[in-house]
Short mmCIF file of C-alpha atoms in Angstrom, two decimals:
data_model
loop_
_atom_site.label_atom_id
_atom_site.label_comp_id
_atom_site.label_asym_id
_atom_site.label_seq_id
_atom_site.Cartn_x
_atom_site.Cartn_y
_atom_site.Cartn_z
CA MET A 1 16.41 14.57 60.23
CA LEU A 2 17.59 16.85 57.43
CA ARG A 3 21.21 15.86 58.02
CA ARG A 4 20.40 12.14 57.81
CA PHE A 5 18.29 12.67 54.68
CA SER A 6 21.11 14.64 53.05
CA LEU A 7 23.60 11.90 53.92
CA TYR A 8 21.22 9.28 52.50
CA GLY A 9 20.82 11.26 49.27
CA PHE A 10 24.56 11.74 48.92
CA LEU A 11 25.40 8.07 49.46
CA LYS A 12 22.52 6.82 47.30
CA ASN A 13 23.61 8.96 44.37
CA GLN A 14 27.12 7.50 44.54
CA GLN A 15 25.58 4.29 43.15
CA TYR A 16 28.21 1.88 44.40
CA TYR A 17 25.83 -1.02 43.86
CA ASP A 18 25.72 -0.59 40.06
CA TYR A 19 29.16 -2.15 39.61
CA PHE A 20 28.26 -5.18 41.69
CA LEU A 21 24.98 -5.51 39.83
CA LEU A 22 26.88 -5.52 36.54
CA LEU A 23 29.19 -8.26 37.84
CA ALA A 24 26.19 -10.29 39.03
CA PHE A 25 24.58 -10.02 35.60
CA ILE A 26 27.78 -11.19 33.91
CA GLN A 27 28.01 -14.09 36.35
CA MET A 28 24.40 -15.04 35.50
CA GLY A 29 25.48 -15.39 31.88
CA LEU A 30 23.87 -12.28 30.42
CA SER A 31 25.43 -10.66 27.39
CA TYR A 32 26.43 -7.01 27.46
CA PHE A 33 23.51 -6.26 25.14
CA LEU A 34 20.98 -7.76 27.57
CA ILE A 35 22.61 -5.93 30.46
CA GLY A 36 22.23 -2.70 28.48
CA VAL A 37 18.58 -3.51 27.80
CA LEU A 38 17.95 -4.06 31.52
CA ILE A 39 19.69 -0.82 32.49
CA ALA A 40 17.84 1.12 29.77
CA PHE A 41 14.56 -0.37 31.01
CA ARG A 42 15.39 0.77 34.54
CA GLU A 43 16.24 4.30 33.45
CA ILE A 44 13.06 4.62 31.37
CA MET A 45 10.99 3.33 34.28
CA ILE A 46 12.65 5.81 36.64
CA ASN A 47 11.75 8.70 34.33
CA ILE A 48 8.16 7.50 34.02
CA ILE A 49 7.70 7.00 37.78
CA GLU A 50 9.31 10.32 38.83
CA ILE A 51 6.16 12.42 38.38
CA PRO A 52 3.74 10.15 40.27
CA SER A 53 6.33 9.69 43.01
CA GLY A 54 6.36 13.42 43.68
CA ALA A 55 2.58 13.51 43.83
CA ILE A 56 2.54 10.54 46.20
CA ALA A 57 5.15 12.21 48.42
CA ASP A 58 3.05 15.39 48.50
CA LEU A 59 -0.12 13.46 49.24
CA TYR A 60 1.12 10.98 51.86
CA GLY A 61 4.27 12.63 53.13
CA ARG A 62 7.99 12.31 52.65
CA ARG A 63 8.45 9.66 55.34
CA LYS A 64 5.97 7.21 53.78
CA SER A 65 7.53 7.85 50.39
CA MET A 66 10.96 6.98 51.79
CA ILE A 67 9.58 3.80 53.37
CA LEU A 68 8.08 2.80 50.02
CA SER A 69 11.46 3.44 48.41
CA PHE A 70 13.28 1.24 50.92
CA VAL A 71 10.70 -1.55 50.59
CA ALA A 72 11.00 -1.43 46.78
CA TYR A 73 14.80 -1.61 47.04
CA ILE A 74 14.57 -4.59 49.40
CA ILE A 75 12.17 -6.44 47.08
CA SER A 76 14.44 -5.62 44.15
CA PHE A 77 17.63 -6.91 45.72
CA VAL A 78 15.92 -10.03 47.09
CA THR A 79 14.60 -10.75 43.59
CA PHE A 80 18.07 -10.19 42.12
CA GLY A 81 19.57 -12.53 44.68
CA LEU A 82 17.00 -15.27 44.23
CA SER A 83 17.17 -15.09 40.44
CA GLY A 84 20.97 -15.22 40.59
CA MET A 85 20.91 -18.24 42.88
CA ALA A 86 18.33 -19.94 40.67
CA ALA A 87 20.40 -19.18 37.56
CA MET A 88 23.48 -20.75 39.10
CA GLN A 89 21.87 -23.73 40.78
CA PHE A 90 19.25 -24.72 38.22
CA LYS A 91 20.98 -23.37 35.08
CA LEU A 92 17.93 -21.35 34.07
CA ALA A 93 17.60 -20.36 30.44
CA LEU A 94 17.56 -16.66 29.61
CA HIS A 95 13.89 -16.69 28.58
CA THR A 96 13.09 -17.88 32.11
CA LEU A 97 15.52 -15.55 33.86
CA MET A 98 14.77 -12.30 32.01
CA PRO A 99 11.20 -11.77 33.34
CA LEU A 100 12.54 -12.06 36.90
CA LEU A 101 15.27 -9.54 36.14
CA PHE A 102 12.79 -7.13 34.53
CA LEU A 103 10.59 -7.46 37.62
CA ALA A 104 13.57 -6.75 39.86
CA MET A 105 14.55 -3.77 37.72
CA SER A 106 10.98 -2.45 37.99
CA PHE A 107 11.15 -2.50 41.78
CA PHE A 108 14.63 -0.99 41.59
CA ALA A 109 13.22 1.86 39.49
CA ILE A 110 10.41 2.42 42.00
CA GLY A 111 12.97 2.60 44.79
CA ASP A 112 15.15 4.98 42.81
CA ALA A 113 12.27 7.24 41.75
CA PHE A 114 10.97 7.71 45.27
#
């Protein structure tokens, strides 16, 4: 179990998905400023959620904390995918698209913090 957890931590911290996320944001029509705002929001949320995530892991166990992390990542990437498809197919305006992206970034931060 420890070996698999160490491998997961190593691969997760490589953050290969960040580059593809950046390309997806550019394809959605976001400016570099808005991409920076989204990434800054994610990093602030990660720092805020770090402390409660440790308490939750202590209270409910490491395994349930990891499951919560995976579920949050899945919700995040599904939201990114659906918002990207909606942006391309329906030509959504940024004021309609940004709340979805902030929601996805919130779940992404929860997944990253746990």
